[in-house]
Amino acid sequence: MLPETIDRVTVLGAGSMGHGIAEVSAMAGYEVVLRDIEEELVQDGYEKIEWSLGKLEEKGRLDEDAETILDRVSTSVNLEESVSDADLVIEAVPEQLEIKEDTLSTVDKHAPDHAILASNTSSLSISDIASATDRPEQVVGLHFFNPPVKMDLVEVIYGEATTDETAELAYEWVESVDKTPIYVRKDVHGFVVNTVLVPFMEEAGWMLSNGETTVREADATMVYERGYPMGPFELNDFGGIDIAYHFRDESDQPVPPIIKEKVDNKDLGKKSGKGFYDYEDGNGVDYEPEDAGGYDALRTEAVMINNAAWLVGNDVATPEEIDIGLRLGGSFPEGMCRRGDRIGLDVVLEKLESLHEEYGEKRYEPANYLVELVEEGFTGDDAGKGFFDYRVDPPYHYLEWELNDDGVLSITLDRQERMNSMSEDMFMEIDRLLTDVKVDEVSCVVFTGAGERAFSSGADITGFTAGEPAEIMDVDEMFQTVYEFPRPTVAKIDGFCLGAGLELALACDIRVATEDSTIGTPETTLGVIPGGGATQRLVRLIGEARTKEMVYRGMQFDAERAEEWGVVNYAVPDEEFKDLVGEIVDDLVSGPPVALKAAKRVIQDGQEASLEAALAMEKQSFAVLATTDDMLEGVTAFRQNREPQFEGE
């Protein structure tokens, strides 16, 4: 028996994970009990929630005032009372199997029969934890990432007895607290993200232990040549070297000697002041671009891709789930399934076979699924299929789109983990969507950004440092596709709209922004210039002087100034934003398609012609439109005092 709905949530453990989970639950409207073994611990967690909510309120990130949300959180040190009427109990107690088993065993006796019991463990067996209860079918893993308020991903993990109904209800609850869930369908050590992520750090550790690389060489190569947000040793220090050590040690897997040495010496990274870098007496993380090169990046990536293949082949997770997990949980620029398809799965397999022959280590044994893909000729991008099928209806990794019955094509830039920054794949996906869509079915296009923080924060600069100059020169093709699309386009801007994000908006016909959005051209602060048309489109919108000032100074300003300068059409308060965009879209939907297409062409092409030539273009288009059925409908509707019903003919 499961709850029909989840209304009341109890979180056990008021530490960093526990109070974070309680906070996101309360923010989503749930009544929450935060419980720990001592009043001091509970109060400390409660105060941290209060502080965090205050900060979020200051930044305008809450839908309600902080006090209202905080009122939904109550505290307790009594375990029995705290779970007595809970629909969902989430334990976030210390990461020791015995403690978690004892906790859920007690919860099982006092929680309602319908309650779902969840563990926030990052690596322990859900099946083992569930075995301490008499309701293992109602036990599920809910692995939040730290800190829960900021991190968007939650792994929903099946134990051996977990029912689909339990997992599905937990999944829906995660969505209700505005997080992105992925299923982990089998109880494997490391679940999805850590199974693929840990080798990023571990393989570098083996290579350093064997004298095959240096710390700075590895980190610089993976960041500046491969586009990762941190290098493997930098990430080890950031998360705690002991974390990677215990992850391997708990599963009786070999640990790189250098990792063990650091743990034995208590050099655990930033938290201890020293790890692979010295944060007390040294400069901390100090690698430079010139340190890159010489590190075998493919060796690391091959192991990660192989682990991803193992997960897919054993029905633990889909390629989509793995890649979302790595993007949201690891802040990777792309998932490893997508990267494998880029590299070529035959190249990956050849590398693994070579490594296995040289070292004989189990971690280099190719996964059966990887071998099967290559043997079938499904080697990735070039073959049209790999982890993903690109042959018919290729997947969209970074866009959400919908074409409704009114012909409104809504395109959402969906890369929230990087504030919708635009990668090479996103450029290609926008271009492909607008090229492939049936234009006759579209009345207008509306671009927006996923989440509440950004339309788009710009181009993903890590992708450019890893790219070839000749390839980078082609990025403006997508912006031109948007600019020339034969239907009206609208940029719906809420939050940051910078760099390439602004260039996408400039390629649109109409720009509407919330008044506190941030508009700007920060490229020169990064040592480059706008590369997607901003230098030219801004000149045509706001003139040479203001364009030069924006670009030269790398200016960023609020949307109210952007409206004043003419960069956006409207800057409006949040509460007016949706309605205004709706009014504009309604006008575009009800407008005459042929006339709007002609108007767009004449306005845009006319800018490149002399006034005489442009006027001739306008006159010619007017003459053609005067013979259309839409024109006759427009005149008839005017005479009959009714709204016209244009058919695009």
XYZ file of C-alpha atoms in Angstrom:
649
model
C 0.000 0.000 0.000
C 1.445 3.348 -1.078
C 0.242 6.891 -0.375
C -2.144 8.309 -2.977
C -0.207 11.551 -2.730
C 2.844 12.669 -0.794
C 1.986 15.566 1.481
C 4.232 15.210 4.523
C 7.967 14.567 4.381
C 10.308 13.660 7.209
C 14.057 14.049 6.805
C 16.279 12.169 9.251
C 19.620 13.858 9.788
C 20.083 17.631 9.938
C 23.569 17.760 8.433
C 24.457 19.385 5.106
C 22.479 16.885 3.051
C 19.559 16.544 5.458
C 18.828 20.215 5.984
C 19.300 20.800 2.241
C 16.722 18.138 1.350
C 14.354 19.550 3.959
C 14.771 23.019 2.475
C 13.987 22.020 -1.120
C 10.993 20.037 0.140
C 9.608 23.035 2.004
C 10.276 25.305 -0.983
C 8.107 22.958 -3.051
C 5.196 23.333 -0.610
C 5.594 20.207 1.533
C 5.157 20.064 5.292
C 8.542 18.885 6.544
C 9.866 17.480 9.804
C 13.639 17.775 10.268
C 14.896 15.308 12.873
C 18.276 14.535 14.418
C 19.470 12.836 17.582
C 20.311 16.024 19.499
C 18.493 19.332 19.801
C 21.696 21.248 19.042
C 22.139 19.409 15.747
C 18.523 19.991 14.733
C 18.672 23.665 15.616
C 21.892 24.120 13.680
C 20.297 22.549 10.591
C 17.168 24.687 11.000
C 19.241 27.858 11.259
C 21.112 26.935 8.095
C 17.785 26.555 6.277
C 16.716 29.953 7.599
C 19.970 31.542 6.424
C 19.795 29.910 3.001
C 16.184 30.942 2.420
C 17.078 34.498 3.361
C 19.853 34.565 0.776
C 17.596 33.096 -1.896
C 14.954 35.692 -1.086
C 17.514 38.492 -1.422
C 18.383 37.196 -4.885
C 14.728 36.968 -5.920
C 14.923 33.191 -6.297
C 11.835 32.296 -4.221
C 8.211 32.142 -5.299
C 7.110 32.831 -1.708
C 8.637 34.822 1.103
C 11.242 33.003 3.171
C 9.182 33.112 6.374
C 6.232 31.325 4.761
C 8.501 28.526 3.542
C 10.273 28.249 6.879
C 6.927 27.898 8.643
C 6.489 24.590 6.857
C 9.575 23.162 8.592
C 9.237 21.738 12.098
C 11.994 20.096 14.115
C 12.195 17.052 16.365
C 14.587 14.787 18.230
C 11.934 12.109 18.718
C 12.174 9.561 15.912
C 8.806 7.915 16.574
C 6.870 11.188 16.562
C 8.716 12.610 13.566
C 7.678 9.761 11.246
C 4.249 8.944 12.690
C 2.263 10.655 9.933
C 4.870 10.889 7.159
C 4.139 9.889 3.575
C 7.827 9.927 2.664
C 10.774 9.447 5.015
C 14.250 10.266 3.702
C 17.227 9.240 5.795
C 20.363 11.356 5.483
C 22.230 9.906 8.448
C 26.004 9.166 8.411
C 27.197 7.037 5.489
C 27.605 3.798 7.429
C 25.522 0.761 6.551
C 24.857 -0.262 10.170
C 23.573 3.203 11.113
C 21.313 3.371 8.088
C 19.941 -0.130 8.686
C 19.237 0.625 12.348
C 17.553 3.903 11.416
C 15.213 2.437 8.810
C 14.469 -0.579 10.989
C 13.141 1.770 13.667
C 11.334 3.944 11.133
C 9.638 0.838 9.739
C 8.011 0.173 13.107
C 6.575 3.678 13.554
C 5.892 5.126 10.116
C 2.453 4.612 8.519
C 2.097 1.434 6.496
C 1.739 3.442 3.296
C 4.921 5.491 3.777
C 7.811 5.257 1.325
C 11.203 4.938 3.006
C 14.132 6.439 1.110
C 17.875 6.509 1.598
C 20.092 9.362 0.467
C 23.151 7.118 0.359
C 25.689 7.897 -2.350
C 27.130 4.393 -2.633
C 25.736 1.886 -0.122
C 23.429 -0.906 -1.249
C 19.746 0.033 -1.245
C 18.925 -3.673 -1.061
C 20.994 -4.092 2.113
C 19.418 -1.039 3.714
C 15.921 -2.203 2.720
C 16.515 -5.657 4.217
C 16.361 -4.097 7.673
C 12.660 -3.348 7.135
C 9.495 -5.395 6.651
C 8.586 -3.323 3.599
C 11.597 -3.611 1.241
C 9.272 -3.133 -1.722
C 8.587 0.408 -0.432
C 12.257 1.318 0.038
C 14.026 3.344 -2.653
C 17.231 5.302 -3.030
C 16.982 9.073 -3.467
C 20.550 10.216 -3.999
C 20.642 14.009 -3.890
C 23.898 15.711 -4.837
C 25.621 18.192 -2.576
C 24.430 20.870 -1.988
C 20.809 19.813 -2.599
C 19.528 23.368 -2.987
C 21.898 24.067 -5.892
C 22.385 20.665 -7.519
C 19.595 19.680 -9.887
C 20.094 15.904 -10.116
C 18.577 13.117 -8.010
C 19.237 9.437 -8.698
C 16.161 7.272 -8.033
C 17.604 3.849 -7.210
C 15.863 0.499 -7.194
C 16.713 -2.051 -4.522
C 16.192 -5.705 -5.388
C 12.641 -5.606 -3.972
C 11.641 -2.054 -4.922
C 8.432 -2.034 -6.938
C 7.895 0.071 -10.033
C 5.043 1.833 -8.230
C 7.375 2.905 -5.418
C 10.082 4.111 -7.771
C 7.602 5.953 -9.974
C 6.005 7.763 -7.043
C 9.456 8.735 -5.754
C 10.412 9.922 -9.255
C 7.296 12.099 -9.456
C 8.044 13.538 -6.027
C 11.556 14.492 -7.128
C 10.078 16.306 -10.115
C 7.665 18.093 -7.769
C 10.578 19.592 -5.800
C 11.944 21.003 -9.068
C 14.805 18.523 -9.412
C 15.689 16.286 -12.347
C 15.435 12.562 -11.542
C 17.067 9.682 -13.371
C 16.302 6.031 -12.751
C 19.004 3.635 -11.582
C 17.222 0.384 -12.296
C 19.674 -1.956 -10.570
C 21.421 -1.614 -7.240
C 24.997 -1.341 -8.524
C 27.842 0.148 -6.515
C 28.288 3.788 -7.447
C 24.865 3.937 -9.093
C 25.097 5.846 -12.407
C 27.042 9.066 -11.924
C 29.844 7.761 -9.737
C 30.249 4.636 -11.847
C 31.217 6.865 -14.770
C 32.685 9.839 -12.894
C 35.116 8.134 -10.504
C 37.413 6.831 -13.300
C 37.904 10.473 -14.354
C 39.867 10.936 -11.135
C 41.041 7.385 -10.645
C 42.690 6.796 -14.016
C 44.724 9.961 -13.588
C 45.743 8.596 -10.158
C 47.015 5.370 -11.721
C 48.951 7.286 -14.353
C 50.528 9.563 -11.733
C 51.400 6.562 -9.557
C 53.131 4.957 -12.554
C 55.068 8.102 -13.444
C 53.103 8.511 -16.687
C 51.879 12.043 -16.060
C 52.133 15.029 -13.744
C 49.338 16.689 -11.776
C 49.376 19.904 -13.786
C 49.754 18.159 -17.139
C 46.696 15.994 -16.495
C 44.528 18.816 -15.188
C 45.461 21.295 -17.908
C 44.913 18.755 -20.672
C 41.458 17.714 -19.479
C 40.337 21.319 -18.990
C 41.966 23.182 -21.875
C 42.006 20.438 -24.500
C 38.988 18.316 -23.539
C 36.682 20.971 -22.081
C 35.987 19.575 -18.597
C 35.187 22.103 -15.846
C 37.937 20.778 -13.562
C 40.963 18.584 -13.980
C 40.992 15.131 -12.311
C 43.369 16.090 -9.496
C 41.660 19.436 -8.970
C 38.333 17.585 -8.678
C 39.867 15.078 -6.264
C 40.990 17.938 -4.033
C 37.668 19.729 -4.322
C 35.523 16.748 -3.330
C 37.952 15.194 -0.845
C 40.555 12.592 -1.791
C 39.218 10.292 0.911
C 35.849 10.144 -0.885
C 37.358 8.535 -3.984
C 39.458 6.273 -1.776
C 36.507 4.960 0.239
C 34.402 4.526 -2.911
C 36.914 2.031 -4.273
C 37.920 0.491 -0.970
C 34.325 -0.247 0.077
C 33.823 -2.345 -3.048
C 37.164 -4.172 -2.670
C 38.508 -2.592 -5.826
C 42.174 -1.584 -6.179
C 43.049 1.989 -5.257
C 45.816 3.962 -7.002
C 48.841 4.070 -4.657
C 49.028 7.868 -4.806
C 45.425 8.121 -3.577
C 46.118 5.788 -0.658
C 49.284 7.698 0.166
C 47.417 10.997 0.335
C 44.732 9.508 2.588
C 47.321 7.880 4.878
C 49.076 11.251 5.225
C 45.709 13.003 5.777
C 46.364 15.217 2.755
C 42.709 15.116 1.730
C 42.482 18.185 -0.500
C 41.031 21.625 0.110
C 39.332 20.633 3.353
C 42.672 19.667 4.926
C 44.662 22.476 3.315
C 46.738 20.183 1.143
C 46.156 17.454 -1.397
C 47.500 17.299 -4.905
C 47.813 21.058 -4.593
C 48.935 23.056 -1.548
C 46.220 25.462 -0.353
C 48.001 26.693 2.787
C 51.635 27.296 1.912
C 51.353 27.067 -1.864
C 49.327 28.679 -4.638
C 46.497 26.180 -4.627
C 45.320 25.096 -8.082
C 47.906 26.689 -10.355
C 48.018 24.836 -13.670
C 48.131 26.931 -16.843
C 47.117 26.325 -20.492
C 50.750 25.773 -21.421
C 50.842 22.762 -19.058
C 48.423 20.925 -21.374
C 49.552 18.185 -23.711
C 51.222 14.841 -23.259
C 48.481 13.441 -21.025
C 46.622 10.459 -22.470
C 43.089 11.861 -22.293
C 41.662 9.053 -24.410
C 42.772 6.518 -21.800
C 40.613 8.201 -19.171
C 37.669 8.800 -21.467
C 37.754 5.235 -22.811
C 37.341 3.806 -19.309
C 34.468 6.193 -18.561
C 32.718 5.406 -21.848
C 33.243 1.689 -21.209
C 31.564 2.007 -17.804
C 28.675 3.836 -19.433
C 28.359 0.978 -21.932
C 28.333 -1.505 -19.058
C 25.459 0.393 -17.428
C 23.440 0.414 -20.649
C 24.170 -3.211 -21.456
C 23.092 -4.333 -18.007
C 19.851 -2.295 -18.099
C 20.939 -0.071 -15.228
C 20.287 3.157 -17.118
C 19.688 4.463 -20.624
C 22.234 6.568 -22.542
C 19.941 9.583 -22.046
C 19.861 9.068 -18.275
C 23.612 8.542 -18.067
C 24.337 11.722 -19.984
C 21.857 13.813 -18.016
C 23.432 12.420 -14.843
C 26.960 13.367 -15.895
C 25.891 16.815 -17.018
C 23.869 17.650 -13.912
C 25.747 15.603 -11.314
C 29.267 16.034 -12.663
C 28.950 19.369 -14.504
C 30.431 17.711 -17.582
C 30.155 19.660 -20.842
C 28.422 16.627 -22.366
C 27.600 13.094 -21.267
C 30.039 10.279 -21.904
C 27.672 8.418 -24.239
C 27.514 11.496 -26.457
C 31.268 11.949 -26.185
C 31.826 8.309 -27.080
C 29.738 8.760 -30.211
C 31.825 11.811 -31.085
C 35.167 10.071 -30.575
C 34.042 6.896 -32.338
C 33.218 3.741 -30.408
C 35.639 1.770 -32.565
C 38.413 4.120 -31.430
C 37.342 3.655 -27.812
C 37.264 -0.137 -28.143
C 40.678 -0.241 -29.790
C 42.098 1.875 -26.954
C 40.617 -0.423 -24.289
C 41.942 -3.540 -25.985
C 45.384 -1.984 -26.197
C 45.309 -0.981 -22.514
C 44.082 -4.411 -21.449
C 46.854 -6.087 -23.393
C 49.467 -3.768 -21.866
C 48.299 -3.710 -18.231
C 45.991 -6.727 -17.878
C 43.694 -4.798 -15.516
C 39.997 -5.656 -15.213
C 38.933 -2.025 -15.635
C 40.110 -2.158 -19.256
C 38.015 -5.189 -20.223
C 35.602 -3.958 -22.911
C 31.936 -4.116 -21.927
C 29.916 -6.597 -23.969
C 27.522 -3.864 -25.096
C 30.391 -1.739 -26.434
C 31.759 -4.708 -28.367
C 28.294 -5.461 -29.776
C 27.811 -1.897 -30.998
C 31.151 -1.869 -32.791
C 30.645 -5.316 -34.315
C 27.286 -4.147 -35.699
C 28.983 -1.097 -37.217
C 27.277 1.314 -34.817
C 30.387 3.329 -34.009
C 28.885 6.767 -33.407
C 28.368 10.001 -35.329
C 30.057 8.965 -38.554
C 28.109 5.695 -38.719
C 24.788 7.345 -37.934
C 24.326 5.327 -34.775
C 26.195 4.549 -31.601
C 24.776 4.944 -28.120
C 22.258 7.222 -29.854
C 20.552 6.783 -33.221
C 21.176 9.761 -35.500
C 19.665 8.295 -38.667
C 15.963 9.102 -38.269
C 14.711 11.766 -35.856
C 18.107 12.321 -34.208
C 17.924 13.094 -30.487
C 17.948 16.612 -29.125
C 20.262 16.659 -26.125
C 20.081 20.373 -25.327
C 16.715 21.500 -26.668
C 13.133 20.929 -25.625
C 10.693 21.823 -28.371
C 6.987 21.680 -29.091
C 4.842 22.698 -32.036
C 1.300 23.365 -30.852
C -1.974 23.381 -32.780
C -1.692 27.139 -33.367
C 1.652 26.687 -35.083
C 3.727 28.144 -32.238
C 7.118 26.434 -32.231
C 8.424 26.752 -28.654
C 12.155 26.080 -28.340
C 13.707 25.854 -24.885
C 17.465 26.011 -24.471
C 17.943 23.267 -21.892
C 21.390 23.242 -20.376
C 20.479 24.446 -16.912
C 23.620 23.009 -15.342
C 25.583 25.645 -17.260
C 22.967 28.381 -17.287
C 21.974 27.348 -20.807
C 25.388 28.173 -22.212
C 25.575 27.235 -25.857
C 27.715 24.292 -26.915
C 28.560 23.131 -30.405
C 25.811 20.515 -30.124
C 23.262 23.151 -29.131
C 24.224 25.280 -32.136
C 23.760 22.272 -34.412
C 20.463 21.256 -32.819
C 18.904 24.707 -33.256
C 20.069 24.796 -36.857
C 18.777 21.270 -37.521
C 15.389 21.901 -35.925
C 14.717 25.078 -37.910
C 15.977 23.446 -41.103
C 13.939 20.251 -40.694
C 10.661 21.645 -39.356
C 7.797 21.992 -41.835
C 7.643 25.758 -42.204
C 4.050 25.712 -43.442
C 2.999 24.290 -40.056
C 4.738 27.098 -38.138
C 3.215 30.489 -37.437
C 5.991 31.800 -35.196
C 8.959 30.641 -33.102
C 9.531 31.452 -29.433
C 12.951 30.883 -27.859
C 13.288 30.661 -24.084
C 15.788 29.354 -21.554
C 15.168 26.484 -19.149
C 15.093 27.275 -15.448
C 14.770 30.652 -13.815
C 18.281 32.038 -14.082
C 19.166 32.479 -17.717
C 17.966 32.739 -21.276
C 21.564 31.833 -22.127
C 24.738 32.881 -20.361
C 26.666 32.737 -23.635
C 28.814 30.256 -25.494
C 30.399 27.471 -23.480
C 33.923 28.848 -23.447
C 35.386 25.466 -22.435
C 34.155 24.104 -25.741
C 36.054 26.792 -27.606
C 39.321 26.113 -25.804
C 38.965 22.484 -26.869
C 37.916 23.226 -30.444
C 39.708 23.809 -33.713
C 39.765 27.422 -35.012
C 38.333 26.352 -38.387
C 35.338 24.752 -36.647
C 34.795 27.733 -34.380
C 34.568 29.977 -37.454
C 31.350 28.162 -38.467
C 29.291 28.913 -35.352
C 27.576 31.921 -36.955
C 25.686 29.631 -39.361
C 23.054 28.843 -36.738
C 22.441 32.515 -35.995
C 21.924 33.170 -39.694
C 19.456 30.267 -39.873
C 17.449 31.890 -37.066
C 17.705 35.330 -38.672
C 16.517 34.065 -42.062
C 13.779 31.730 -40.793
C 10.688 32.686 -42.822
C 8.395 33.047 -39.823
C 8.513 35.661 -37.020
C 10.818 34.753 -34.138
C 10.612 35.918 -30.526
C 13.273 35.805 -27.803
C 11.651 35.423 -24.385
C 14.437 36.585 -22.057
C 14.354 35.944 -18.328
C 17.685 36.169 -16.519
C 21.147 36.317 -18.053
C 21.310 36.951 -21.789
C 24.982 37.298 -22.559
C 27.394 36.727 -25.413
C 26.085 34.053 -27.759
C 22.783 34.138 -25.865
C 22.373 37.797 -26.800
C 23.432 36.989 -30.359
C 20.648 34.416 -30.587
C 18.198 37.023 -29.271
C 19.493 39.581 -31.780
C 18.903 37.092 -34.588
C 15.244 36.980 -33.506
C 12.719 39.528 -34.740
C 11.298 40.562 -31.360
C 12.960 40.566 -27.932
C 11.028 40.729 -24.659
C 12.805 40.623 -21.286
C 12.009 40.779 -17.614
C 13.262 44.132 -16.356
C 15.890 42.646 -14.032
C 17.392 40.424 -16.743
C 21.053 41.036 -17.523
C 21.960 41.844 -21.123
C 25.532 42.108 -22.324
C 28.524 41.437 -24.535
C 31.265 40.209 -22.181
C 33.410 38.608 -24.900
C 36.271 41.127 -24.754
C 36.771 40.361 -21.053
C 37.635 36.820 -22.217
C 40.027 38.023 -24.891
C 37.702 37.482 -27.878
C 34.975 39.409 -29.691
C 31.359 38.480 -30.457
C 31.371 35.792 -33.136
C 27.701 35.252 -33.913
C 26.731 38.534 -35.530
C 26.457 40.918 -32.567
C 28.960 43.428 -33.909
C 26.839 43.858 -37.038
C 23.296 43.416 -35.731
C 23.877 45.735 -32.789
C 25.155 48.464 -35.109
C 21.934 48.248 -37.072
C 19.849 48.372 -33.882
C 21.598 50.912 -31.662
C 24.217 52.601 -33.822
C 27.981 52.471 -34.055
C 28.831 54.471 -30.925
C 26.818 52.399 -28.477
C 27.830 49.136 -30.165
C 31.487 50.042 -29.770
C 30.974 50.933 -26.131
C 29.141 47.670 -25.401
C 31.738 45.536 -27.160
C 34.889 47.402 -26.137
C 33.904 47.572 -22.469
C 32.357 44.102 -22.307
C 29.275 45.769 -20.857
C 26.484 44.031 -18.970
C 23.404 45.954 -17.876
C 19.789 45.426 -16.914
C 16.996 45.048 -19.426
C 15.570 48.475 -18.651
C 18.696 50.079 -20.099
C 18.622 47.549 -22.927
C 15.104 48.773 -23.758
C 16.211 52.397 -23.527
C 19.086 51.720 -25.912
C 16.925 49.672 -28.276
C 18.561 46.279 -27.710
C 15.235 44.763 -26.622
C 11.701 45.741 -27.575
C 10.285 45.535 -24.053
C 11.564 45.261 -20.480
C 8.700 44.485 -18.116
C 8.161 43.349 -14.517
C 8.048 39.603 -13.869
C 4.299 39.629 -13.313
C 3.668 41.197 -16.749
C 6.196 39.125 -18.680
C 4.152 36.052 -19.562
C 1.071 38.048 -20.556
C 3.006 40.406 -22.815
C 4.754 37.563 -24.624
C 1.361 35.879 -24.964
C -0.150 38.996 -26.542
C 2.685 39.256 -29.046
C 2.468 35.575 -29.955
C -1.331 35.824 -30.347
C -0.865 38.677 -32.824
C 1.724 36.715 -34.789
C -0.407 33.564 -34.823
C -3.460 35.426 -36.099
C -1.484 37.455 -38.650
C -1.313 36.744 -42.407
C 1.559 34.232 -42.891
C 2.405 35.240 -46.451
C 2.439 38.950 -45.637
C 4.554 38.456 -42.511
C 7.045 36.368 -44.479
C 7.249 39.072 -47.146
C 7.581 41.836 -44.551
C 10.446 40.019 -42.850
C 12.289 39.498 -46.129
C 11.867 43.102 -47.275
C 12.857 44.616 -43.918
C 15.975 42.459 -43.615
C 17.123 42.445 -47.249
C 16.350 46.123 -47.600
C 19.013 47.009 -45.056
C 21.670 45.756 -47.444
C 20.311 47.664 -50.465
C 20.094 51.297 -51.436
C 16.936 53.128 -50.424
C 15.744 53.121 -54.031
C 16.273 49.370 -54.385
C 14.684 48.652 -51.024
C 11.586 50.687 -51.907
C 11.305 48.754 -55.148
C 11.462 45.477 -53.205
C 8.688 46.719 -50.926
C 6.505 47.808 -53.840
C 6.987 44.492 -55.633
C 6.047 42.492 -52.523
C 2.995 44.680 -51.954
C 1.835 44.076 -55.510
C 2.168 40.323 -55.153
C 0.338 40.291 -51.808
C -2.520 42.313 -53.283
C -3.483 39.264 -55.352
C -3.603 36.737 -52.492
C -6.623 35.188 -50.796
C -5.309 36.499 -47.475
C -5.565 40.078 -48.745
C -9.155 39.501 -49.849
C -9.959 37.947 -46.471
C -8.391 40.900 -44.681
C -10.457 43.430 -46.665
C -13.653 41.405 -46.245
C -13.122 41.047 -42.488
C -12.529 44.812 -42.231
C -15.751 45.545 -44.075
C -17.697 43.090 -41.930
C -16.105 44.344 -38.697
C -14.768 40.923 -37.661
C -11.412 39.282 -37.026
C -9.802 37.939 -40.235
C -9.113 34.226 -40.628
C -5.950 34.034 -42.695
C -5.072 30.752 -44.409
C -1.623 31.603 -45.738
C -2.729 31.644 -49.374
